[in-house]
Amino acid sequence: MKLIGPFKQIVTLANLPLRGKLSDDQLQIIKDGGIISENGIIRKTGNYKDLKSEFPDIETETIESVQVALPAFTDSHTHICFGGNRANDFAMRNAGKTYLEIAESGGGIWSSVQHTRNASDEELLKTTLERINFLISLGITTIEIKSGYGLDVENELKMLRVIKKAQNFTKATLVPTCLSAHLKPRDFEGNNEEYLNYILDEILPKVKEENLANRVDIFIEKSAFQPEESKSFLLKAKEMGFEITVHADQFTAGSSRIAVEVGAKSADHLEATVDEDIQFLADSETVAVALPGASLGLGEKFTPARKILDGGGILAIASDWNPGSAPMGNLITQASILATFEKLSTAEVLAGITFRSAFALNLEDRGTLEEGKKADFVTFKTDNFQNVFYQQGSLKAESVYIDGEKI
Ligand code: NIG
Ligand code: FE
């Protein structure tokens, strides 16, 4: 058992609702607080001096400077296992080509597929771990990672095995997702439906067998998979026991409805979601995941986060870090910018990258600093937690703790 502190503020995020809007005055803030961790779990939080008198013999880890502590963050949507880069797409987009035009001409996702297929396992593992370490440095200790740049049995399994192996080299929690339905690869002989059946028949059984992922994702979009074929694919994947998540409404409206109808855990993107679908989603159990990094990467509008929250939805915010639409990878900067455009309270931003995004991954053991939760937290050298988002990511995390240990 160990007492860590004192912290000028501990923002616990305890006792907040899973869904709907939040105001900053709902935040529980412990002044001059301490955190007691035991075997990686929070035993108690409270006033530092009170905790010391309650547990007089406790080992202490003293924080010498003025710092605030927040629950560590969860990034529930990334594509950080990839080869090569797409700086050329960036140049083409800025010269007037659209994301979908670039995809149709063989750039875009397909170009990352070729680089990823050509990369060795060691190379992929190394670059994936570098990106994981960057995310940890921001205070993110739970990271979802998708396949989707392999797009055949061999290479999708290669990606998922690399992601599984990466878990041996990091204390962050990695959550793998099978995104073989990212795009029908150009070298697949057959139509979309045949490719989706190939995933169901050839890829997913092996993913299960090797325990490589228990989540399945699909990109429903004009250039990728169409609504009806996607729906039947998702229902079959669900029958096989996979949790469902969807790349929905990025450019074209309609697929967030499918996500809700199939009982997806989350519908991610939603930049193009129309008002009645926003309410349909907000009334559902499906988490709406805003990906401001993709809006910034492509110069597209932001996910209607304000409307989703006002409608009573569950809103999470994730980085979508990938080589094409969202190369930045800085979730703190992205969430801060989303807040300014969508008028989100700091409480809504914080909830969106902590317990609400952890819920999107079915991890209800983390995301708040209260008794019984995983002792993952991040500290910043400041006397006021608001500065973290006010400074749009330029205030760097001071320390990151996983299971009560500073890493
Ligand atoms: O979430 N939209 C589809 N998939 C990714 C982009 C992947 C890529 O461009 O490489 C996304 O934005
Ligand atoms: Fe994505």
CSV table of C-alpha atoms and ligand atoms in Angstrom, one decimal:
chain,number,residue,atom,x,y,z
A,1,MET,CA,0.0,0.0,0.0
A,2,LYS,CA,1.3,3.4,-0.9
A,3,LEU,CA,0.2,7.0,-0.5
A,4,ILE,CA,1.0,9.3,-3.4
A,5,GLY,CA,0.7,13.1,-3.0
A,6,PRO,CA,0.1,15.7,-2.1
A,7,PHE,CA,-1.6,17.0,-5.3
A,8,LYS,CA,-3.0,20.5,-5.4
A,9,GLN,CA,-6.0,19.1,-7.1
A,10,ILE,CA,-7.2,15.6,-7.8
A,11,VAL,CA,-10.0,15.6,-10.4
A,12,THR,CA,-11.6,12.2,-9.6
A,13,LEU,CA,-14.4,12.2,-12.3
A,14,ALA,CA,-16.3,10.1,-9.7
A,15,ASN,CA,-20.1,10.1,-9.6
A,16,LEU,CA,-20.7,11.5,-13.0
A,17,PRO,CA,-23.4,10.1,-15.4
A,18,LEU,CA,-22.3,7.9,-18.3
A,19,ARG,CA,-24.4,9.9,-20.8
A,20,GLY,CA,-25.4,13.4,-21.6
A,21,LYS,CA,-24.0,16.9,-20.9
A,22,LEU,CA,-21.8,17.8,-18.0
A,23,SER,CA,-20.9,21.1,-16.4
A,24,ASP,CA,-17.6,21.8,-14.7
A,25,ASP,CA,-19.3,22.4,-11.3
A,26,GLN,CA,-20.3,18.7,-11.3
A,27,LEU,CA,-16.6,17.8,-11.0
A,28,GLN,CA,-15.4,16.4,-7.7
A,29,ILE,CA,-12.1,18.1,-7.0
A,30,ILE,CA,-10.1,17.0,-4.0
A,31,LYS,CA,-7.9,19.9,-2.8
A,32,ASP,CA,-4.4,19.0,-1.5
A,33,GLY,CA,-5.3,15.4,-2.1
A,34,GLY,CA,-3.6,12.0,-2.0
A,35,ILE,CA,-4.1,8.7,-3.7
A,36,ILE,CA,-3.6,5.4,-1.9
A,37,SER,CA,-2.9,2.5,-4.3
A,38,GLU,CA,-2.7,-1.1,-3.3
A,39,ASN,CA,-1.8,-3.9,-5.8
A,40,GLY,CA,-2.5,-1.5,-8.7
A,41,ILE,CA,-5.9,-0.6,-7.5
A,42,ILE,CA,-7.0,2.6,-5.8
A,43,ARG,CA,-7.8,1.9,-2.2
A,44,LYS,CA,-8.8,5.5,-1.3
A,45,THR,CA,-8.5,9.1,-2.4
A,46,GLY,CA,-8.9,12.0,-0.1
A,47,ASN,CA,-7.2,14.9,1.7
A,48,TYR,CA,-3.5,14.1,1.9
A,49,LYS,CA,-3.2,15.0,5.6
A,50,ASP,CA,-6.3,13.1,6.5
A,51,LEU,CA,-5.1,10.0,4.7
A,52,LYS,CA,-1.7,10.3,6.5
A,53,SER,CA,-3.4,10.4,9.9
A,54,GLU,CA,-5.7,7.5,9.0
A,55,PHE,CA,-2.8,5.4,7.8
A,56,PRO,CA,0.2,6.7,9.9
A,57,ASP,CA,2.7,3.9,8.9
A,58,ILE,CA,1.9,4.0,5.2
A,59,GLU,CA,4.7,4.2,2.6
A,60,THR,CA,4.6,7.5,0.9
A,61,GLU,CA,5.7,8.8,-2.5
A,62,THR,CA,5.9,12.5,-2.0
A,63,ILE,CA,5.1,14.9,-4.8
A,64,GLU,CA,7.5,17.9,-4.3
A,65,SER,CA,6.1,20.4,-6.9
A,66,VAL,CA,2.7,21.8,-7.5
A,67,GLN,CA,0.8,19.2,-9.5
A,68,VAL,CA,-2.7,18.1,-10.4
A,69,ALA,CA,-3.8,14.5,-10.9
A,70,LEU,CA,-6.4,13.3,-13.4
A,71,PRO,CA,-7.4,9.7,-14.3
A,72,ALA,CA,-5.2,8.5,-17.1
A,73,PHE,CA,-6.8,8.7,-20.6
A,74,THR,CA,-8.2,6.1,-22.9
A,75,ASP,CA,-7.8,6.4,-26.6
A,76,SER,CA,-10.6,4.1,-27.9
A,77,HIS,CA,-9.8,4.4,-31.7
A,78,THR,CA,-6.4,4.2,-33.3
A,79,HIS,CA,-4.7,2.7,-36.3
A,80,ILE,CA,-1.1,3.0,-35.0
A,81,CYS,CA,0.1,-0.3,-36.5
A,82,PHE,CA,1.1,0.6,-40.0
A,83,GLY,CA,4.0,0.9,-42.4
A,84,GLY,CA,5.1,3.9,-44.4
A,85,ASN,CA,3.5,7.3,-44.4
A,86,ARG,CA,1.1,9.3,-46.5
A,87,ALA,CA,2.6,12.8,-46.7
A,88,ASN,CA,1.9,12.6,-50.4
A,89,ASP,CA,-1.8,12.3,-49.7
A,90,PHE,CA,-1.6,15.4,-47.6
A,91,ALA,CA,0.0,17.3,-50.5
A,92,MET,CA,-2.6,16.0,-53.0
A,93,ARG,CA,-5.5,17.0,-50.7
A,94,ASN,CA,-4.1,20.4,-50.3
A,95,ALA,CA,-3.8,20.7,-54.1
A,96,GLY,CA,-7.6,20.0,-54.3
A,97,LYS,CA,-8.1,16.2,-54.4
A,98,THR,CA,-10.6,14.8,-52.0
A,99,TYR,CA,-9.9,11.9,-49.6
A,100,LEU,CA,-12.3,9.7,-51.6
A,101,GLU,CA,-10.7,10.7,-55.0
A,102,ILE,CA,-7.3,9.8,-53.6
A,103,ALA,CA,-8.6,6.5,-52.4
A,104,GLU,CA,-10.2,5.7,-55.8
A,105,SER,CA,-6.9,6.5,-57.6
A,106,GLY,CA,-5.0,3.9,-55.6
A,107,GLY,CA,-3.6,6.2,-52.9
A,108,GLY,CA,-5.1,6.4,-49.5
A,109,ILE,CA,-5.7,3.3,-47.4
A,110,TRP,CA,-4.5,1.0,-50.2
A,111,SER,CA,-1.1,2.6,-50.2
A,112,SER,CA,-0.7,2.0,-46.5
A,113,VAL,CA,-1.8,-1.6,-47.1
A,114,GLN,CA,1.1,-2.1,-49.5
A,115,HIS,CA,3.6,-0.5,-47.0
A,116,THR,CA,2.3,-2.5,-44.1
A,117,ARG,CA,2.4,-5.8,-46.1
A,118,ASN,CA,6.0,-5.0,-47.0
A,119,ALA,CA,7.0,-4.2,-43.5
A,120,SER,CA,8.7,-6.9,-41.4
A,121,ASP,CA,7.1,-8.0,-38.1
A,122,GLU,CA,10.0,-6.4,-36.3
A,123,GLU,CA,9.7,-3.1,-38.1
A,124,LEU,CA,5.9,-3.0,-37.4
A,125,LEU,CA,6.4,-3.9,-33.7
A,126,LYS,CA,9.1,-1.2,-33.3
A,127,THR,CA,7.1,1.6,-34.9
A,128,THR,CA,3.9,0.6,-33.1
A,129,LEU,CA,5.7,0.6,-29.8
A,130,GLU,CA,7.1,4.0,-30.6
A,131,ARG,CA,3.6,5.3,-31.1
A,132,ILE,CA,2.3,3.6,-28.0
A,133,ASN,CA,5.1,5.4,-26.0
A,134,PHE,CA,4.2,8.7,-27.5
A,135,LEU,CA,0.6,8.2,-26.4
A,136,ILE,CA,1.7,7.2,-22.9
A,137,SER,CA,3.7,10.4,-22.7
A,138,LEU,CA,0.4,12.2,-23.2
A,139,GLY,CA,-1.1,10.4,-20.2
A,140,ILE,CA,-2.9,7.7,-22.3
A,141,THR,CA,-2.6,4.3,-20.7
A,142,THR,CA,-5.4,2.4,-22.5
A,143,ILE,CA,-5.1,2.2,-26.3
A,144,GLU,CA,-7.3,0.5,-28.9
A,145,ILE,CA,-5.4,-0.6,-32.0
A,146,LYS,CA,-7.0,-1.7,-35.3
A,147,SER,CA,-5.8,-4.0,-38.0
A,148,GLY,CA,-7.0,-3.0,-41.5
A,149,TYR,CA,-3.8,-2.4,-43.4
A,150,GLY,CA,-3.3,-6.1,-44.2
A,151,LEU,CA,-6.5,-7.0,-45.9
A,152,ASP,CA,-5.8,-10.7,-46.5
A,153,VAL,CA,-5.5,-13.6,-44.1
A,154,GLU,CA,-1.8,-13.5,-43.9
A,155,ASN,CA,-1.4,-9.8,-43.3
A,156,GLU,CA,-4.4,-9.2,-41.1
A,157,LEU,CA,-3.1,-12.0,-38.8
A,158,LYS,CA,0.4,-10.5,-39.0
A,159,MET,CA,-0.9,-7.1,-37.8
A,160,LEU,CA,-3.0,-8.6,-35.0
A,161,ARG,CA,-0.1,-10.8,-33.9
A,162,VAL,CA,2.2,-7.7,-33.8
A,163,ILE,CA,-0.4,-5.9,-31.7
A,164,LYS,CA,-0.7,-8.9,-29.4
A,165,LYS,CA,3.1,-9.1,-29.1
A,166,ALA,CA,3.3,-5.3,-28.4
A,167,GLN,CA,1.4,-6.0,-25.2
A,168,ASN,CA,4.5,-7.9,-23.9
A,169,PHE,CA,6.5,-4.7,-24.1
A,170,THR,CA,4.2,-2.1,-22.6
A,171,LYS,CA,2.4,-1.6,-19.4
A,172,ALA,CA,-0.4,0.3,-21.2
A,173,THR,CA,-3.5,-1.8,-21.9
A,174,LEU,CA,-3.8,-2.5,-25.6
A,175,VAL,CA,-7.2,-3.4,-27.0
A,176,PRO,CA,-7.0,-5.0,-30.5
A,177,THR,CA,-9.8,-4.7,-33.1
A,178,CYS,CA,-10.1,-6.6,-36.4
A,179,LEU,CA,-10.7,-4.1,-39.2
A,180,SER,CA,-10.3,-6.4,-42.1
A,181,ALA,CA,-13.4,-4.7,-43.5
A,182,HIS,CA,-11.5,-1.4,-44.0
A,183,LEU,CA,-11.6,-1.7,-47.8
A,184,LYS,CA,-11.9,-4.5,-50.4
A,185,PRO,CA,-8.2,-4.8,-51.4
A,186,ARG,CA,-7.4,-4.2,-55.0
A,187,ASP,CA,-6.0,-7.7,-55.4
A,188,PHE,CA,-9.0,-9.5,-54.2
A,189,GLU,CA,-10.8,-11.3,-57.0
A,190,GLY,CA,-14.5,-10.9,-56.2
A,191,ASN,CA,-17.0,-8.3,-55.1
A,192,ASN,CA,-17.5,-6.7,-51.7
A,193,GLU,CA,-19.9,-9.4,-50.5
A,194,GLU,CA,-17.4,-12.1,-51.4
A,195,TYR,CA,-14.7,-10.2,-49.6
A,196,LEU,CA,-16.9,-9.8,-46.5
A,197,ASN,CA,-17.6,-13.6,-46.6
A,198,TYR,CA,-13.9,-14.2,-46.9
A,199,ILE,CA,-13.4,-12.3,-43.7
A,200,LEU,CA,-16.1,-14.2,-42.0
A,201,ASP,CA,-14.9,-17.6,-43.2
A,202,GLU,CA,-11.1,-17.2,-43.4
A,203,ILE,CA,-10.0,-14.4,-41.1
A,204,LEU,CA,-12.4,-14.2,-38.1
A,205,PRO,CA,-12.2,-17.9,-37.1
A,206,LYS,CA,-8.4,-17.6,-36.9
A,207,VAL,CA,-8.7,-14.4,-35.0
A,208,LYS,CA,-10.8,-16.3,-32.5
A,209,GLU,CA,-8.6,-19.3,-32.4
A,210,GLU,CA,-5.5,-17.3,-31.6
A,211,ASN,CA,-7.4,-15.0,-29.4
A,212,LEU,CA,-6.2,-12.0,-31.3
A,213,ALA,CA,-9.2,-9.7,-30.9
A,214,ASN,CA,-12.8,-9.8,-29.7
A,215,ARG,CA,-13.9,-6.7,-31.6
A,216,VAL,CA,-14.8,-6.3,-35.3
A,217,ASP,CA,-14.9,-3.0,-37.1
A,218,ILE,CA,-16.0,-2.0,-40.6
A,219,PHE,CA,-15.7,1.2,-42.7
A,220,ILE,CA,-19.2,1.9,-44.2
A,221,GLU,CA,-18.7,4.5,-46.9
A,222,LYS,CA,-19.2,5.0,-50.6
A,223,SER,CA,-15.6,4.0,-51.4
A,224,ALA,CA,-15.6,1.1,-48.9
A,225,PHE,CA,-18.6,-1.0,-47.8
A,226,GLN,CA,-22.3,-0.4,-48.5
A,227,PRO,CA,-25.0,-0.3,-45.8
A,228,GLU,CA,-26.9,-3.5,-46.5
A,229,GLU,CA,-23.9,-5.8,-47.0
A,230,SER,CA,-22.2,-4.2,-44.0
A,231,LYS,CA,-25.3,-4.9,-41.8
A,232,SER,CA,-25.4,-8.5,-42.7
A,233,PHE,CA,-21.6,-8.9,-42.1
A,234,LEU,CA,-21.9,-7.2,-38.7
A,235,LEU,CA,-24.8,-9.4,-37.6
A,236,LYS,CA,-22.8,-12.5,-38.6
A,237,ALA,CA,-19.7,-11.3,-36.8
A,238,LYS,CA,-21.8,-10.6,-33.8
A,239,GLU,CA,-23.2,-14.1,-33.9
A,240,MET,CA,-19.6,-15.4,-33.8
A,241,GLY,CA,-19.3,-13.6,-30.5
A,242,PHE,CA,-17.4,-10.4,-31.6
A,243,GLU,CA,-18.2,-7.0,-30.1
A,244,ILE,CA,-19.0,-4.5,-32.9
A,245,THR,CA,-17.7,-1.0,-33.7
A,246,VAL,CA,-18.3,1.0,-36.9
A,247,HIS,CA,-16.6,3.7,-38.9
A,248,ALA,CA,-19.8,5.5,-39.5
A,249,ASP,CA,-21.0,8.7,-41.3
A,250,GLN,CA,-17.6,10.0,-42.0
A,251,PHE,CA,-18.5,11.5,-45.4
A,252,THR,CA,-22.0,10.1,-46.0
A,253,ALA,CA,-24.9,9.9,-43.6
A,254,GLY,CA,-26.8,6.7,-42.8
A,255,SER,CA,-24.4,4.2,-41.3
A,256,SER,CA,-24.7,5.3,-37.7
A,257,ARG,CA,-28.2,3.9,-37.9
A,258,ILE,CA,-26.8,0.6,-38.8
A,259,ALA,CA,-24.4,0.7,-35.9
A,260,VAL,CA,-27.3,1.3,-33.5
A,261,GLU,CA,-29.5,-1.3,-35.2
A,262,VAL,CA,-26.8,-4.1,-34.9
A,263,GLY,CA,-26.2,-3.1,-31.3
A,264,ALA,CA,-22.6,-1.8,-31.9
A,265,LYS,CA,-20.7,-0.8,-28.8
A,266,SER,CA,-19.6,2.4,-30.6
A,267,ALA,CA,-20.1,4.4,-33.8
A,268,ASP,CA,-17.1,6.4,-34.6
A,269,HIS,CA,-16.5,9.5,-36.8
A,270,LEU,CA,-20.1,10.9,-37.4
A,271,GLU,CA,-18.9,14.1,-39.1
A,272,ALA,CA,-21.8,13.8,-41.6
A,273,THR,CA,-24.5,12.5,-39.3
A,274,VAL,CA,-27.9,14.2,-39.9
A,275,ASP,CA,-30.0,15.6,-37.0
A,276,GLU,CA,-32.5,12.8,-36.8
A,277,ASP,CA,-29.8,10.2,-36.8
A,278,ILE,CA,-28.0,12.1,-34.1
A,279,GLN,CA,-31.0,11.7,-31.9
A,280,PHE,CA,-31.4,8.0,-32.8
A,281,LEU,CA,-27.8,7.5,-31.7
A,282,ALA,CA,-28.1,9.6,-28.6
A,283,ASP,CA,-31.1,7.6,-27.5
A,284,SER,CA,-29.2,4.3,-27.9
A,285,GLU,CA,-26.6,2.4,-25.9
A,286,THR,CA,-24.0,2.8,-28.7
A,287,VAL,CA,-21.2,5.2,-27.7
A,288,ALA,CA,-20.7,8.1,-30.2
A,289,VAL,CA,-17.0,8.5,-30.7
A,290,ALA,CA,-15.8,11.9,-32.0
A,291,LEU,CA,-12.5,11.8,-33.9
A,292,PRO,CA,-11.3,15.5,-34.1
A,293,GLY,CA,-7.9,14.4,-35.4
A,294,ALA,CA,-9.6,13.2,-38.6
A,295,SER,CA,-11.5,16.5,-39.0
A,296,LEU,CA,-8.2,18.4,-38.6
A,297,GLY,CA,-6.3,16.0,-40.9
A,298,LEU,CA,-8.8,16.3,-43.7
A,299,GLY,CA,-10.2,19.8,-43.2
A,300,GLU,CA,-13.7,18.4,-42.6
A,301,LYS,CA,-16.3,19.5,-40.1
A,302,PHE,CA,-16.2,18.2,-36.6
A,303,THR,CA,-18.5,15.5,-35.1
A,304,PRO,CA,-21.6,17.2,-33.7
A,305,ALA,CA,-20.5,16.5,-30.2
A,306,ARG,CA,-22.6,19.3,-28.6
A,307,LYS,CA,-25.8,17.9,-30.2
A,308,ILE,CA,-24.9,14.4,-29.2
A,309,LEU,CA,-24.4,15.4,-25.5
A,310,ASP,CA,-27.5,17.7,-25.5
A,311,GLY,CA,-29.5,14.8,-26.9
A,312,GLY,CA,-28.4,12.6,-24.0
A,313,GLY,CA,-25.9,10.5,-25.9
A,314,ILE,CA,-22.7,8.8,-24.6
A,315,LEU,CA,-19.8,10.8,-26.1
A,316,ALA,CA,-16.2,9.6,-26.2
A,317,ILE,CA,-13.3,11.4,-28.0
A,318,ALA,CA,-10.5,9.5,-29.6
A,319,SER,CA,-7.4,10.3,-31.8
A,320,ASP,CA,-8.0,8.0,-34.8
A,321,TRP,CA,-4.2,8.2,-35.2
A,322,ASN,CA,-3.5,6.8,-38.7
A,323,PRO,CA,-1.2,7.6,-41.5
A,324,GLY,CA,-3.9,9.0,-43.8
A,325,SER,CA,-6.7,11.1,-42.2
A,326,ALA,CA,-5.3,11.7,-38.7
A,327,PRO,CA,-1.5,11.7,-38.6
A,328,MET,CA,-1.1,13.9,-35.5
A,329,GLY,CA,-1.8,11.5,-32.8
A,330,ASN,CA,-2.1,14.1,-30.0
A,331,LEU,CA,-5.5,13.4,-28.4
A,332,ILE,CA,-5.1,16.2,-25.9
A,333,THR,CA,-4.6,18.8,-28.6
A,334,GLN,CA,-7.4,17.4,-30.6
A,335,ALA,CA,-9.9,17.2,-27.7
A,336,SER,CA,-9.0,20.8,-26.7
A,337,ILE,CA,-9.7,22.0,-30.2
A,338,LEU,CA,-13.0,20.0,-30.4
A,339,ALA,CA,-14.0,21.7,-27.2
A,340,THR,CA,-13.5,25.2,-28.7
A,341,PHE,CA,-15.5,24.4,-31.9
A,342,GLU,CA,-18.2,22.3,-30.3
A,343,LYS,CA,-18.5,24.3,-27.0
A,344,LEU,CA,-17.7,21.4,-24.7
A,345,SER,CA,-17.1,21.9,-21.0
A,346,THR,CA,-13.8,20.7,-19.6
A,347,ALA,CA,-15.9,18.0,-17.7
A,348,GLU,CA,-17.3,16.8,-21.0
A,349,VAL,CA,-13.9,16.6,-22.6
A,350,LEU,CA,-12.4,14.8,-19.6
A,351,ALA,CA,-15.3,12.3,-19.4
A,352,GLY,CA,-14.9,11.8,-23.2
A,353,ILE,CA,-11.3,10.6,-22.8
A,354,THR,CA,-11.6,8.8,-19.5
A,355,PHE,CA,-14.5,6.7,-18.2
A,356,ARG,CA,-16.7,7.3,-21.2
A,357,SER,CA,-14.1,6.1,-23.7
A,358,ALA,CA,-13.1,3.2,-21.4
A,359,PHE,CA,-16.8,2.2,-21.5
A,360,ALA,CA,-16.6,2.2,-25.3
A,361,LEU,CA,-14.0,-0.6,-24.9
A,362,ASN,CA,-16.0,-2.4,-22.2
A,363,LEU,CA,-13.4,-1.4,-19.6
A,364,GLU,CA,-15.5,-0.2,-16.6
A,365,ASP,CA,-12.6,-0.8,-14.2
A,366,ARG,CA,-10.9,2.5,-15.0
A,367,GLY,CA,-11.3,6.2,-15.9
A,368,THR,CA,-12.2,7.6,-12.5
A,369,LEU,CA,-10.0,8.0,-9.4
A,370,GLU,CA,-12.1,6.3,-6.7
A,371,GLU,CA,-11.9,3.2,-4.6
A,372,GLY,CA,-11.7,-0.1,-6.5
A,373,LYS,CA,-10.6,1.4,-9.9
A,374,LYS,CA,-7.3,0.8,-11.7
A,375,ALA,CA,-4.7,3.1,-10.3
A,376,ASP,CA,-3.8,4.7,-13.7
A,377,PHE,CA,-3.4,8.5,-13.5
A,378,VAL,CA,-1.6,11.3,-15.0
A,379,THR,CA,-0.2,14.4,-13.4
A,380,PHE,CA,0.5,17.9,-14.7
A,381,LYS,CA,2.7,20.6,-13.2
A,382,THR,CA,0.1,23.2,-12.7
A,383,ASP,CA,-2.2,24.4,-9.9
A,384,ASN,CA,-5.4,24.2,-12.0
A,385,PHE,CA,-6.5,21.2,-14.1
A,386,GLN,CA,-8.3,23.6,-16.6
A,387,ASN,CA,-4.8,24.6,-17.9
A,388,VAL,CA,-4.4,21.2,-19.5
A,389,PHE,CA,-7.0,21.8,-22.2
A,390,TYR,CA,-6.8,25.6,-22.1
A,391,GLN,CA,-3.2,25.2,-23.3
A,392,GLN,CA,-4.3,22.8,-26.1
A,393,GLY,CA,-1.8,20.1,-25.4
A,394,SER,CA,1.3,22.3,-24.9
A,395,LEU,CA,1.3,21.7,-21.2
A,396,LYS,CA,3.0,18.3,-21.1
A,397,ALA,CA,2.1,15.5,-18.7
A,398,GLU,CA,4.6,15.5,-15.8
A,399,SER,CA,4.2,11.8,-14.7
A,400,VAL,CA,2.1,8.9,-15.8
A,401,TYR,CA,1.2,6.1,-13.4
A,402,ILE,CA,0.0,2.7,-14.4
A,403,ASP,CA,-1.2,0.3,-11.6
A,404,GLY,CA,0.0,2.8,-9.1
A,405,GLU,CA,3.6,2.8,-10.4
A,406,LYS,CA,5.2,5.8,-12.1
A,407,ILE,CA,6.5,4.8,-15.5
B,1,NIG,O1,-10.7,6.4,-39.5
B,1,NIG,N1,-12.0,6.2,-42.6
B,1,NIG,C1,-11.4,5.1,-42.6
B,1,NIG,N2,-10.4,4.8,-41.9
B,1,NIG,C2,-9.5,5.7,-41.3
B,1,NIG,C3,-8.5,6.3,-42.2
B,1,NIG,C4,-7.5,5.3,-42.5
B,1,NIG,C5,-6.6,5.8,-43.5
B,1,NIG,O2,-6.8,6.8,-44.2
B,1,NIG,O3,-5.5,5.2,-43.6
B,1,NIG,C6,-10.2,6.8,-40.5
B,1,NIG,O4,-10.2,7.9,-40.8
B,2,FE,FE,-10.4,5.2,-38.0
